[in-house]
CSV table of C-alpha atoms and ligand atoms in Angstrom, one decimal:
chain,number,residue,atom,x,y,z
A,300,MET,CA,-2.5,-27.8,-1.4
A,301,ARG,CA,-0.7,-27.8,1.9
A,302,ARG,CA,-2.0,-29.4,4.8
A,303,THR,CA,-4.5,-27.3,6.8
A,304,PRO,CA,-4.3,-27.0,10.8
A,305,SER,CA,-6.7,-29.1,12.5
A,306,THR,CA,-7.5,-26.8,15.1
A,307,PRO,CA,-10.9,-25.7,14.9
A,308,SER,CA,-11.8,-22.3,13.1
A,309,PRO,CA,-11.0,-19.3,15.0
A,310,THR,CA,-13.7,-18.0,17.6
A,311,PRO,CA,-15.9,-15.1,15.9
A,312,ALA,CA,-13.7,-12.4,18.3
A,313,ALA,CA,-10.8,-13.6,16.6
A,314,SER,CA,-12.0,-14.4,13.1
A,315,SER,CA,-10.4,-13.2,9.9
A,316,ARG,CA,-13.6,-12.8,7.9
A,317,TRP,CA,-15.3,-9.4,8.4
A,318,ALA,CA,-16.4,-10.2,11.8
A,319,SER,CA,-19.2,-10.4,14.1
A,320,PRO,CA,-17.3,-9.9,17.0
A,321,ARG,CA,-18.3,-11.1,20.7
A,322,THR,CA,-17.4,-7.8,22.8
A,323,THR,CA,-16.6,-8.2,26.3
A,324,ALA,CA,-15.9,-4.9,28.6
A,325,VAL,CA,-15.4,-3.9,31.8
A,326,VAL,CA,-18.6,-2.1,33.2
A,327,ARG,CA,-17.1,1.5,34.4
A,328,PRO,CA,-17.9,1.8,37.9
A,329,GLY,CA,-21.4,3.5,38.5
A,330,GLY,CA,-22.2,3.5,34.6
A,331,GLY,CA,-22.9,1.3,31.6
A,332,VAL,CA,-20.5,1.3,28.7
A,333,ALA,CA,-20.1,3.8,25.9
A,334,GLY,CA,-22.6,3.2,23.2
A,335,GLU,CA,-24.5,0.4,25.0
A,336,GLU,CA,-28.0,0.3,25.6
A,337,PRO,CA,-29.2,0.6,29.4
A,338,ARG,CA,-29.1,-2.4,31.3
A,339,ARG,CA,-31.8,-3.2,33.8
A,340,ALA,CA,-29.8,-4.8,36.5
A,341,ARG,CA,-26.6,-3.0,37.0
A,342,PRO,CA,-23.5,-5.5,37.6
A,343,PRO,CA,-21.0,-5.0,40.5
A,344,PRO,CA,-18.3,-2.5,39.8
A,345,GLY,CA,-15.4,-4.2,37.8
A,346,SER,CA,-17.1,-7.3,36.9
A,347,ARG,CA,-17.0,-8.7,33.5
A,348,VAL,CA,-20.3,-8.7,31.1
A,349,ARG,CA,-20.8,-9.8,27.7
A,350,LEU,CA,-22.3,-7.2,25.7
A,351,PRO,CA,-25.2,-8.2,23.5
A,352,ARG,CA,-24.0,-9.4,20.2
A,353,ALA,CA,-23.0,-6.6,17.7
A,354,ARG,CA,-24.3,-6.6,14.4
A,355,ALA,CA,-22.3,-8.4,11.8
A,356,LEU,CA,-19.7,-6.4,10.4
A,357,PRO,CA,-20.4,-6.3,6.4
A,358,GLY,CA,-17.6,-7.5,4.0
A,359,LEU,CA,-19.1,-5.0,1.9
A,360,PRO,CA,-17.1,-2.0,2.9
A,361,LEU,CA,-13.7,-3.5,1.9
A,362,ALA,CA,-15.0,-5.0,-0.9
A,363,ARG,CA,-16.8,-2.2,-2.4
A,364,PHE,CA,-13.4,-0.2,-1.8
A,365,MET,CA,-11.5,-2.5,-3.7
A,366,SER,CA,-13.9,-2.6,-6.5
A,367,GLU,CA,-13.7,1.5,-6.6
A,368,GLN,CA,-9.8,0.9,-6.9
A,369,ARG,CA,-10.6,-0.9,-9.9
A,370,ASP,CA,-13.1,1.4,-11.3
A,371,TYR,CA,-16.0,-1.1,-10.6
A,372,LYS,CA,-14.5,-3.2,-13.3
A,373,VAL,CA,-14.1,-5.9,-10.9
A,374,ALA,CA,-17.0,-7.1,-8.5
A,375,PHE,CA,-15.7,-8.8,-4.8
A,376,ASP,CA,-17.5,-11.4,-3.3
A,377,PRO,CA,-17.0,-10.4,0.4
A,378,SER,CA,-17.0,-14.0,1.5
A,379,ASN,CA,-13.9,-14.7,-0.5
A,380,ILE,CA,-12.2,-12.0,1.4
A,381,VAL,CA,-9.8,-13.0,4.3
A,382,LEU,CA,-8.5,-10.6,6.4
A,383,THR,CA,-4.9,-10.6,7.9
A,384,ALA,CA,-2.6,-8.1,9.2
A,385,GLY,CA,-1.3,-6.3,6.5
A,386,ALA,CA,-0.5,-7.3,2.9
A,387,THR,CA,3.0,-9.2,4.8
A,388,SER,CA,0.8,-11.6,6.5
A,389,ALA,CA,-1.1,-12.1,3.3
A,390,ASN,CA,1.8,-13.1,1.4
A,391,GLU,CA,3.1,-15.4,4.0
A,392,ALA,CA,-0.5,-17.0,4.5
A,393,LEU,CA,-0.7,-17.9,0.8
A,394,MET,CA,2.6,-19.3,0.8
A,395,PHE,CA,1.6,-21.7,3.6
A,396,CYS,CA,-1.9,-22.5,2.0
A,397,LEU,CA,0.2,-22.9,-1.5
A,398,ALA,CA,3.8,-24.2,-1.6
A,399,ASP,CA,5.2,-26.9,0.5
A,400,GLN,CA,8.9,-26.7,2.1
A,401,GLY,CA,11.3,-26.5,-0.9
A,402,ASP,CA,8.4,-25.7,-3.3
A,403,ALA,CA,9.1,-22.5,-5.2
A,404,PHE,CA,7.5,-19.2,-6.7
A,405,LEU,CA,8.9,-17.1,-9.6
A,406,ILE,CA,9.1,-13.5,-8.8
A,407,PRO,CA,10.2,-10.8,-11.7
A,408,THR,CA,13.0,-8.6,-10.6
A,409,PRO,CA,13.3,-6.1,-9.4
A,410,TYR,CA,11.0,-6.7,-6.2
A,411,TYR,CA,10.2,-5.8,-2.8
A,412,PRO,CA,13.0,-6.6,-0.8
A,413,GLY,CA,10.6,-7.8,2.2
A,414,PHE,CA,9.5,-10.8,0.3
A,415,ASP,CA,12.7,-13.1,1.1
A,416,ARG,CA,11.4,-12.6,4.5
A,417,ASP,CA,7.7,-12.8,3.9
A,418,LEU,CA,7.7,-15.7,1.6
A,419,LYS,CA,10.2,-17.8,2.9
A,420,TRP,CA,11.6,-17.3,6.5
A,421,ARG,CA,8.9,-19.6,7.9
A,422,THR,CA,7.5,-21.2,5.0
A,423,GLY,CA,10.7,-22.6,3.7
A,424,ALA,CA,9.3,-21.8,0.1
A,425,GLU,CA,11.9,-20.4,-2.2
A,426,ILE,CA,11.7,-17.6,-4.5
A,427,VAL,CA,13.2,-18.2,-8.3
A,428,PRO,CA,13.9,-14.9,-9.5
A,429,VAL,CA,12.7,-13.7,-13.0
A,430,HIS,CA,15.3,-11.7,-14.7
A,431,CYS,CA,14.0,-8.6,-16.2
A,432,THR,CA,16.2,-5.9,-17.5
A,433,SER,CA,16.5,-2.1,-18.4
A,434,ALA,CA,16.7,-3.1,-22.3
A,435,ASN,CA,12.7,-3.3,-22.2
A,436,GLY,CA,11.8,-1.2,-19.2
A,437,PHE,CA,11.7,-4.0,-16.7
A,438,ARG,CA,8.9,-5.6,-18.4
A,439,VAL,CA,8.5,-9.6,-17.9
A,440,THR,CA,8.9,-11.5,-21.0
A,441,ARG,CA,8.1,-15.0,-21.6
A,442,SER,CA,11.2,-16.0,-22.3
A,443,ALA,CA,12.4,-14.4,-19.1
A,444,LEU,CA,9.8,-16.5,-17.2
A,445,ASP,CA,10.7,-19.7,-19.3
A,446,ASP,CA,14.3,-19.2,-18.3
A,447,ALA,CA,13.4,-18.9,-14.5
A,448,TYR,CA,11.2,-22.1,-14.7
A,449,ARG,CA,14.0,-23.9,-16.2
A,450,ARG,CA,16.1,-22.7,-13.6
A,451,ALA,CA,14.1,-24.0,-10.7
A,452,GLN,CA,13.7,-27.3,-12.4
A,453,LYS,CA,17.7,-27.6,-12.6
A,454,ARG,CA,17.4,-27.0,-8.7
A,455,ARG,CA,14.9,-29.6,-8.6
A,456,LEU,CA,12.5,-27.3,-7.0
A,457,ARG,CA,8.8,-27.8,-7.7
A,458,VAL,CA,7.3,-24.4,-9.2
A,459,LYS,CA,4.2,-23.7,-7.3
A,460,GLY,CA,3.4,-20.2,-8.9
A,461,VAL,CA,4.4,-16.9,-10.2
A,462,LEU,CA,3.9,-13.8,-7.6
A,463,ILE,CA,3.4,-10.3,-9.5
A,464,THR,CA,3.4,-6.8,-7.8
A,465,ASN,CA,1.3,-4.7,-9.7
A,466,PRO,CA,1.8,-1.7,-9.6
A,467,SER,CA,5.6,-2.5,-9.0
A,468,ASN,CA,7.1,-1.9,-6.3
A,469,PRO,CA,10.3,-0.6,-6.7
A,470,LEU,CA,9.4,0.3,-10.5
A,471,GLY,CA,6.3,2.5,-9.7
A,472,THR,CA,4.9,0.9,-13.1
A,473,ALA,CA,1.1,-0.6,-13.2
A,474,VAL,CA,1.8,-4.1,-15.6
A,475,PRO,CA,0.5,-3.5,-18.8
A,476,ARG,CA,-2.6,-5.6,-19.8
A,477,ALA,CA,-0.6,-7.6,-22.6
A,478,ASP,CA,1.9,-8.3,-19.9
A,479,LEU,CA,-0.9,-9.7,-17.6
A,480,GLU,CA,-2.1,-11.5,-20.2
A,481,MET,CA,1.0,-13.3,-21.2
A,482,ILE,CA,1.3,-14.0,-17.6
A,483,VAL,CA,-2.1,-15.6,-17.5
A,484,ASP,CA,-1.3,-17.6,-20.1
A,485,PHE,CA,2.0,-18.8,-18.7
A,486,VAL,CA,0.7,-19.7,-15.6
A,487,ALA,CA,-2.4,-21.6,-17.3
A,488,ALA,CA,0.3,-23.3,-19.5
A,489,LYS,CA,2.2,-24.6,-16.5
A,490,GLY,CA,-0.9,-25.3,-14.3
A,491,ILE,CA,0.4,-23.3,-11.6
A,492,HIS,CA,-1.0,-20.3,-9.3
A,493,LEU,CA,-0.5,-16.7,-9.7
A,494,VAL,CA,-0.4,-14.3,-6.9
A,495,SER,CA,-0.8,-10.7,-7.5
A,496,ASP,CA,-0.2,-8.3,-4.7
A,497,GLU,CA,-2.3,-5.3,-5.6
A,498,ILE,CA,-1.1,-3.2,-2.2
A,499,TYR,CA,-0.2,0.1,-4.7
A,500,SER,CA,-3.7,-0.4,-7.0
A,501,GLY,CA,-5.1,3.0,-5.5
A,502,THR,CA,-1.9,5.0,-6.4
A,503,ALA,CA,-2.0,4.7,-10.2
A,504,PHE,CA,-1.7,8.5,-11.1
A,505,SER,CA,-1.5,8.5,-14.7
A,506,GLU,CA,-2.2,6.3,-17.9
A,507,PRO,CA,-2.1,4.0,-19.2
A,508,GLY,CA,-3.6,3.1,-15.4
A,509,PHE,CA,-4.1,0.0,-13.1
A,510,VAL,CA,-5.4,-3.0,-14.6
A,511,SER,CA,-6.1,-5.5,-12.1
A,512,VAL,CA,-5.5,-9.4,-12.9
A,513,LEU,CA,-9.2,-9.9,-11.9
A,514,GLU,CA,-10.2,-7.9,-14.8
A,515,VAL,CA,-7.9,-9.9,-17.4
A,516,LEU,CA,-9.8,-12.8,-15.7
A,517,ALA,CA,-13.2,-11.6,-16.1
A,518,ALA,CA,-12.5,-10.6,-19.6
A,519,ARG,CA,-11.6,-14.3,-20.5
A,520,ALA,CA,-14.1,-15.8,-18.6
A,521,PRO,CA,-16.8,-16.3,-21.4
A,522,LEU,CA,-13.8,-18.4,-23.5
A,523,ALA,CA,-12.4,-19.9,-19.8
A,524,THR,CA,-11.3,-23.1,-21.3
A,525,GLU,CA,-8.2,-23.0,-18.8
A,526,PHE,CA,-8.8,-25.1,-16.3
A,527,ALA,CA,-10.0,-23.8,-12.9
A,528,LEU,CA,-7.9,-21.0,-13.6
A,529,ASP,CA,-10.1,-18.5,-11.7
A,530,ASP,CA,-9.1,-21.0,-8.5
A,531,ARG,CA,-5.3,-20.6,-9.5
A,532,VAL,CA,-5.5,-16.6,-9.1
A,533,HIS,CA,-5.4,-14.8,-5.7
A,534,VAL,CA,-5.0,-11.3,-5.0
A,535,VAL,CA,-3.3,-9.7,-1.9
A,536,TYR,CA,-4.4,-6.0,-0.9
A,537,SER,CA,-3.9,-3.8,2.1
A,538,LEU,CA,-4.7,-0.3,3.4
A,539,SER,CA,-1.3,0.5,4.2
A,540,LYS,CA,-0.1,2.1,1.4
A,541,ASP,CA,-3.5,3.3,-0.5
A,542,LEU,CA,-5.1,4.8,2.8
A,543,GLY,CA,-1.6,5.5,4.6
A,544,LEU,CA,-2.4,3.3,7.3
A,545,PRO,CA,0.4,0.9,8.0
A,546,GLY,CA,0.3,0.6,11.4
A,547,PHE,CA,-3.6,-0.2,11.6
A,548,ARG,CA,-2.4,-3.8,10.2
A,549,VAL,CA,-5.2,-4.2,7.7
A,550,GLY,CA,-4.6,-6.6,4.8
A,551,ALA,CA,-6.4,-8.9,2.7
A,552,ILE,CA,-6.3,-12.0,0.6
A,553,TYR,CA,-9.0,-12.2,-2.4
A,554,SER,CA,-9.4,-15.9,-3.7
A,555,SER,CA,-12.5,-17.7,-5.5
A,556,ASN,CA,-10.6,-20.9,-4.2
A,557,PRO,CA,-12.7,-22.5,-1.3
A,558,ALA,CA,-9.7,-24.5,-0.2
A,559,VAL,CA,-7.6,-21.6,-0.1
A,560,VAL,CA,-10.0,-19.0,1.6
A,561,SER,CA,-10.7,-22.0,4.4
A,562,ALA,CA,-6.9,-22.6,5.0
A,563,ALA,CA,-6.2,-18.9,4.8
A,564,THR,CA,-9.0,-18.2,7.0
A,565,LYS,CA,-7.2,-20.7,9.9
A,566,MET,CA,-3.6,-19.5,8.9
A,567,SER,CA,-4.8,-16.1,9.7
A,568,SER,CA,-5.2,-16.9,13.4
A,569,PHE,CA,-1.6,-16.1,13.6
A,570,GLY,CA,-2.2,-12.2,12.1
A,571,LEU,CA,-5.5,-11.0,12.9
A,572,VAL,CA,-7.3,-7.4,12.8
A,573,SER,CA,-8.5,-6.5,15.8
A,574,SER,CA,-12.7,-6.2,15.6
A,575,GLN,CA,-12.2,-2.6,17.3
A,576,THR,CA,-9.8,-1.7,13.8
A,577,GLN,CA,-12.6,-3.6,11.8
A,578,TYR,CA,-15.5,-1.6,13.2
A,579,LEU,CA,-13.7,1.8,12.8
A,580,LEU,CA,-12.2,1.0,9.2
A,581,ALA,CA,-15.9,-0.2,8.3
A,582,ALA,CA,-17.2,3.1,9.3
A,583,LEU,CA,-14.2,4.7,7.1
A,584,LEU,CA,-14.8,2.8,3.8
A,585,GLY,CA,-18.4,2.8,4.2
A,586,ASP,CA,-18.5,6.4,3.5
A,587,LYS,CA,-18.4,6.5,-0.3
A,588,ASP,CA,-18.0,10.2,-0.3
A,589,PHE,CA,-14.9,10.4,1.3
A,590,THR,CA,-13.5,7.3,-0.4
A,591,ARG,CA,-13.9,8.9,-3.7
A,592,ARG,CA,-12.5,12.4,-2.7
A,593,TYR,CA,-9.8,10.8,-0.9
A,594,LEU,CA,-8.5,8.6,-3.9
A,595,ALA,CA,-8.5,11.5,-6.2
A,596,GLU,CA,-7.0,13.6,-4.1
A,597,ASN,CA,-4.2,11.2,-3.0
A,598,LYS,CA,-3.6,10.3,-6.6
A,599,ARG,CA,-3.3,14.1,-7.3
A,600,ARG,CA,-0.5,14.6,-4.8
A,601,ILE,CA,1.6,11.6,-5.3
A,602,LYS,CA,1.4,12.6,-9.5
A,603,GLU,CA,2.6,16.3,-8.2
A,604,ARG,CA,5.5,14.9,-5.9
A,605,HIS,CA,6.3,12.3,-8.5
A,606,ASP,CA,7.0,15.2,-11.2
A,607,GLN,CA,8.7,17.2,-8.4
A,608,LEU,CA,11.2,14.3,-8.2
A,609,VAL,CA,11.4,13.5,-11.5
A,610,ASP,CA,12.1,17.2,-13.0
A,611,GLY,CA,14.4,17.4,-10.1
A,612,LEU,CA,16.4,14.5,-10.8
A,613,LYS,CA,16.3,15.4,-14.7
A,614,GLU,CA,18.0,18.9,-13.8
A,615,ILE,CA,20.9,17.1,-12.1
A,616,GLY,CA,21.6,14.9,-14.8
A,617,ILE,CA,19.8,11.6,-13.3
A,618,ALA,CA,17.5,9.8,-15.2
A,619,CYS,CA,14.5,7.4,-14.1
A,620,LEU,CA,12.4,4.9,-15.3
A,621,GLU,CA,9.1,6.2,-16.7
A,622,SER,CA,6.4,5.5,-14.1
A,623,ASN,CA,2.6,5.9,-13.3
A,624,ALA,CA,2.0,4.7,-10.0
A,625,GLY,CA,3.4,3.6,-6.7
A,626,LEU,CA,5.3,6.0,-3.7
A,627,PHE,CA,9.1,6.0,-5.6
A,628,CYS,CA,10.8,6.4,-8.4
A,629,TRP,CA,13.6,4.0,-10.1
A,630,VAL,CA,16.2,6.2,-10.7
A,631,ASN,CA,19.4,4.9,-12.7
A,632,MET,CA,22.7,6.6,-10.6
A,633,SER,CA,24.9,4.3,-12.8
A,634,HIS,CA,26.7,6.7,-14.2
A,635,LEU,CA,28.0,8.3,-10.5
A,636,MET,CA,29.5,4.8,-9.7
A,637,HIS,CA,33.3,4.2,-10.0
A,638,THR,CA,33.1,0.7,-11.3
A,639,ARG,CA,29.9,-0.8,-13.2
A,640,SER,CA,29.5,-3.5,-10.4
A,641,PHE,CA,27.6,-4.3,-7.7
A,642,GLU,CA,30.2,-3.5,-5.2
A,643,GLY,CA,30.3,0.0,-7.0
A,644,GLU,CA,26.7,0.5,-6.3
A,645,MET,CA,27.1,-0.4,-2.4
A,646,THR,CA,29.8,1.9,-2.4
A,647,LEU,CA,27.6,4.5,-4.2
A,648,TRP,CA,24.8,4.2,-1.8
A,649,LYS,CA,26.9,4.3,1.2
A,650,LYS,CA,27.9,7.8,0.0
A,651,VAL,CA,24.6,8.7,-0.5
A,652,VAL,CA,23.5,7.6,2.8
A,653,PHE,CA,26.4,8.9,5.0
A,654,ASP,CA,27.4,11.8,3.0
A,655,VAL,CA,24.7,12.9,1.4
A,656,GLY,CA,22.3,12.0,4.3
A,657,LEU,CA,19.5,10.7,2.2
A,658,ASN,CA,17.9,7.1,2.7
A,659,ILE,CA,17.7,5.4,-0.7
A,660,SER,CA,17.7,1.8,-1.5
A,661,PRO,CA,19.9,0.0,-3.7
A,662,GLY,CA,18.8,-1.9,-6.4
A,663,SER,CA,20.8,-4.8,-5.4
A,664,SER,CA,18.3,-4.9,-2.2
A,665,CYS,CA,15.7,-5.7,-4.6
A,666,HIS,CA,17.3,-8.4,-6.3
A,667,CYS,CA,17.8,-6.2,-9.9
A,668,SER,CA,19.9,-8.0,-12.2
A,669,GLU,CA,21.8,-4.5,-13.4
A,670,PRO,CA,23.8,-2.5,-10.9
A,671,GLY,CA,23.1,1.3,-10.6
A,672,TRP,CA,19.5,1.4,-10.2
A,673,PHE,CA,18.0,2.7,-6.7
A,674,ARG,CA,14.5,3.3,-5.3
A,675,VAL,CA,13.9,6.6,-4.0
A,676,CYS,CA,11.0,7.3,-2.1
A,677,PHE,CA,9.1,11.0,-2.7
A,678,ALA,CA,5.7,10.3,-0.7
A,679,ASN,CA,6.8,10.4,2.8
A,680,MET,CA,8.3,14.0,2.9
A,681,SER,CA,7.1,17.6,2.0
A,682,ALA,CA,7.8,19.1,-1.3
A,683,LYS,CA,10.5,21.3,0.5
A,684,THR,CA,12.0,18.4,2.3
A,685,LEU,CA,12.3,17.0,-1.5
A,686,ASP,CA,13.8,20.2,-2.5
A,687,VAL,CA,16.5,20.1,-0.1
A,688,ALA,CA,17.1,16.4,-0.8
A,689,MET,CA,17.2,17.4,-4.6
A,690,GLN,CA,19.9,20.3,-3.7
A,691,ARG,CA,22.0,18.1,-1.6
A,692,LEU,CA,21.8,15.5,-4.5
A,693,GLY,CA,22.6,17.9,-7.0
A,694,GLU,CA,25.7,19.1,-5.0
A,695,PHE,CA,26.6,15.5,-4.9
A,696,VAL,CA,26.6,15.1,-8.3
A,697,GLN,CA,28.3,17.8,-9.1
A,698,THR,CA,31.4,16.9,-6.8
A,699,SER,CA,31.6,13.6,-7.6
A,700,SER,CA,31.8,14.6,-11.6
A,701,CYS,CA,34.5,16.7,-10.6
A,702,LYS,CA,36.4,14.0,-8.6
A,703,ALA,CA,36.5,16.3,-5.6
A,704,ALA,CA,37.8,14.7,-2.2
A,705,PRO,CA,35.2,13.1,0.2
A,706,ALA,CA,36.5,15.8,2.8
A,707,ALA,CA,35.4,18.6,0.6
A,708,LEU,CA,32.2,16.5,0.0
A,709,ARG,CA,31.6,16.4,3.4
A,710,ARG,CA,32.1,20.3,3.9
A,711,ALA,CA,29.4,21.0,1.0
A,712,ALA,CA,27.1,18.8,2.8
A,713,GLY,CA,24.3,20.2,5.3
A,714,PRO,CA,23.7,19.2,9.0
A,715,ALA,CA,21.9,16.0,8.4
A,716,ARG,CA,25.6,14.6,7.5
A,717,SER,CA,26.3,14.6,11.1
A,718,MET,CA,23.3,12.1,12.1
A,719,SER,CA,25.9,9.4,12.0
A,720,CYS,CA,24.5,7.4,14.6
A,721,PRO,CA,20.9,6.5,13.3
A,722,LEU,CA,22.3,6.4,9.9
A,723,ALA,CA,24.9,3.5,10.8
A,724,MET,CA,21.9,1.9,12.9
A,725,ASN,CA,19.7,1.9,9.4
A,726,MET,CA,22.4,1.0,7.3
A,727,LYS,CA,23.2,-2.3,9.7
A,728,TRP,CA,19.2,-3.1,9.3
A,729,ALA,CA,19.2,-1.9,5.5
A,730,LEU,CA,22.5,-4.5,5.0
A,731,ARG,CA,21.0,-7.5,6.6
A,732,LEU,CA,18.2,-7.1,4.2
A,733,THR,CA,20.4,-6.6,1.0
A,734,PRO,CA,21.4,-10.0,-0.6
A,735,SER,CA,25.1,-10.6,-0.5
A,736,PHE,CA,27.0,-11.2,-3.7
A,737,ALA,CA,27.2,-15.0,-2.9
A,738,ASP,CA,23.3,-14.8,-2.8
A,739,ARG,CA,23.3,-12.9,-6.0
A,740,LYS,CA,25.6,-15.6,-7.5
A,741,ALA,CA,23.2,-18.6,-6.1
A,742,GLU,CA,20.4,-17.1,-7.8
A,743,ARG,CA,21.9,-17.4,-11.5
B,975,LIG,C1,4.9,-4.9,-3.0
B,975,LIG,C2,4.6,-4.9,-1.2
B,975,LIG,N1,4.0,-6.0,-0.6
B,975,LIG,C3,3.9,-6.1,0.6
B,975,LIG,C4,4.1,-4.9,1.5
B,975,LIG,C5,3.8,-5.1,3.0
B,975,LIG,O1,2.9,-4.4,3.2
B,975,LIG,P1,1.8,-4.4,4.8
B,975,LIG,O2,2.2,-3.1,5.6
B,975,LIG,O3,0.7,-4.3,4.5
B,975,LIG,O4,2.4,-5.7,5.4
B,975,LIG,C6,4.7,-3.8,1.0
B,975,LIG,C7,5.2,-2.8,1.8
B,975,LIG,O5,5.9,-2.1,1.4
B,975,LIG,C8,4.8,-3.9,-0.3
B,975,LIG,O6,5.9,-2.9,-0.9
């Protein structure tokens, strides 16, 4: 366990556990503060007054919502929840808690490109990829985990844990129960931690649905012979995806390990959720009728748009990994590359961005070990926009297969192709996220 900061606990107003904020407000000239009891003596206008201590925010709404995401098969103890500024902050805080500089976490590929930043940049922790391939639909295997563990040891890295994303970004698949069992067995055998980023838990739209690692642990509890396994499994959650609220910056760490909860609470001082946001969300998530209807409708719409994308791609001869969750599809475009290499993938990606006007993510940015896979997001656009995207991609596929000149391709393209300036800016940014070929060699 990493040394915890010796600073005192955050003040209540800055607490990262569901807070009991001590609120201050500026009194409006001539009146009180909205929602406040009338005061007997009115302070001078503009002076700061301390409002009565607000009623404690219950941890219950988020705990219940997380439970609802998991069909109430798992109960969350609100006192084990640490609020963070999104899953970004939660993942980083967990790394600070679990790893020292130079320690490693094993992560199955392809993985969310942001992990390179969130887990490594400020903590000094390392990521060792667990290479998964299309041969078995990119599922994690015991031999891939063992191989990654050995590679870490060869690099003299101390492996502190495994981090999975379930459902997966970028695959759009929920991790099957059998695979979770296998991963839990692996971490138990090695005596290391397991972090499960379950930020997409509310998006699983078809069977087999989402199974939380906590469900797997709960089922094992009566047999629990593994040493303190409960203490070594930590879940990350956020409202950014399931509620479509990335701007609110609300995430959470759930852990039954008191030392992790205590250290994470202190670390979360650097990424707090405002008490106003907490109150708003407590009210929102406390409305059971709303959350029930919202979750069902959200999944229905995600599935509808997913099916539209998959059917559209099929029509133009592009196949996807079969998926059941997430806001994206993992798409095989290797047949459109001039060379089956990561250079070929980048060339194709640039064409799709600049000539076709679609912003998709190359698999190399997710550390995929096979060139030619792309993540295509479908949930951030209307059905009509998706139609236009499919039409353009269809033209591109046709032109590519006819080996037409790039100029002809540009003529066939629509107005989005003149957006070279913002696209160029996007690309500069995306290229920074994309690991270089040198990085890729170093990973092997
Ligand atoms: C797997 C995964 N973890 C974490 C994050 C970051 O989420 P947040 O916006 O809550 O920080 C993302 C965002 O795309 C993600 O896909």
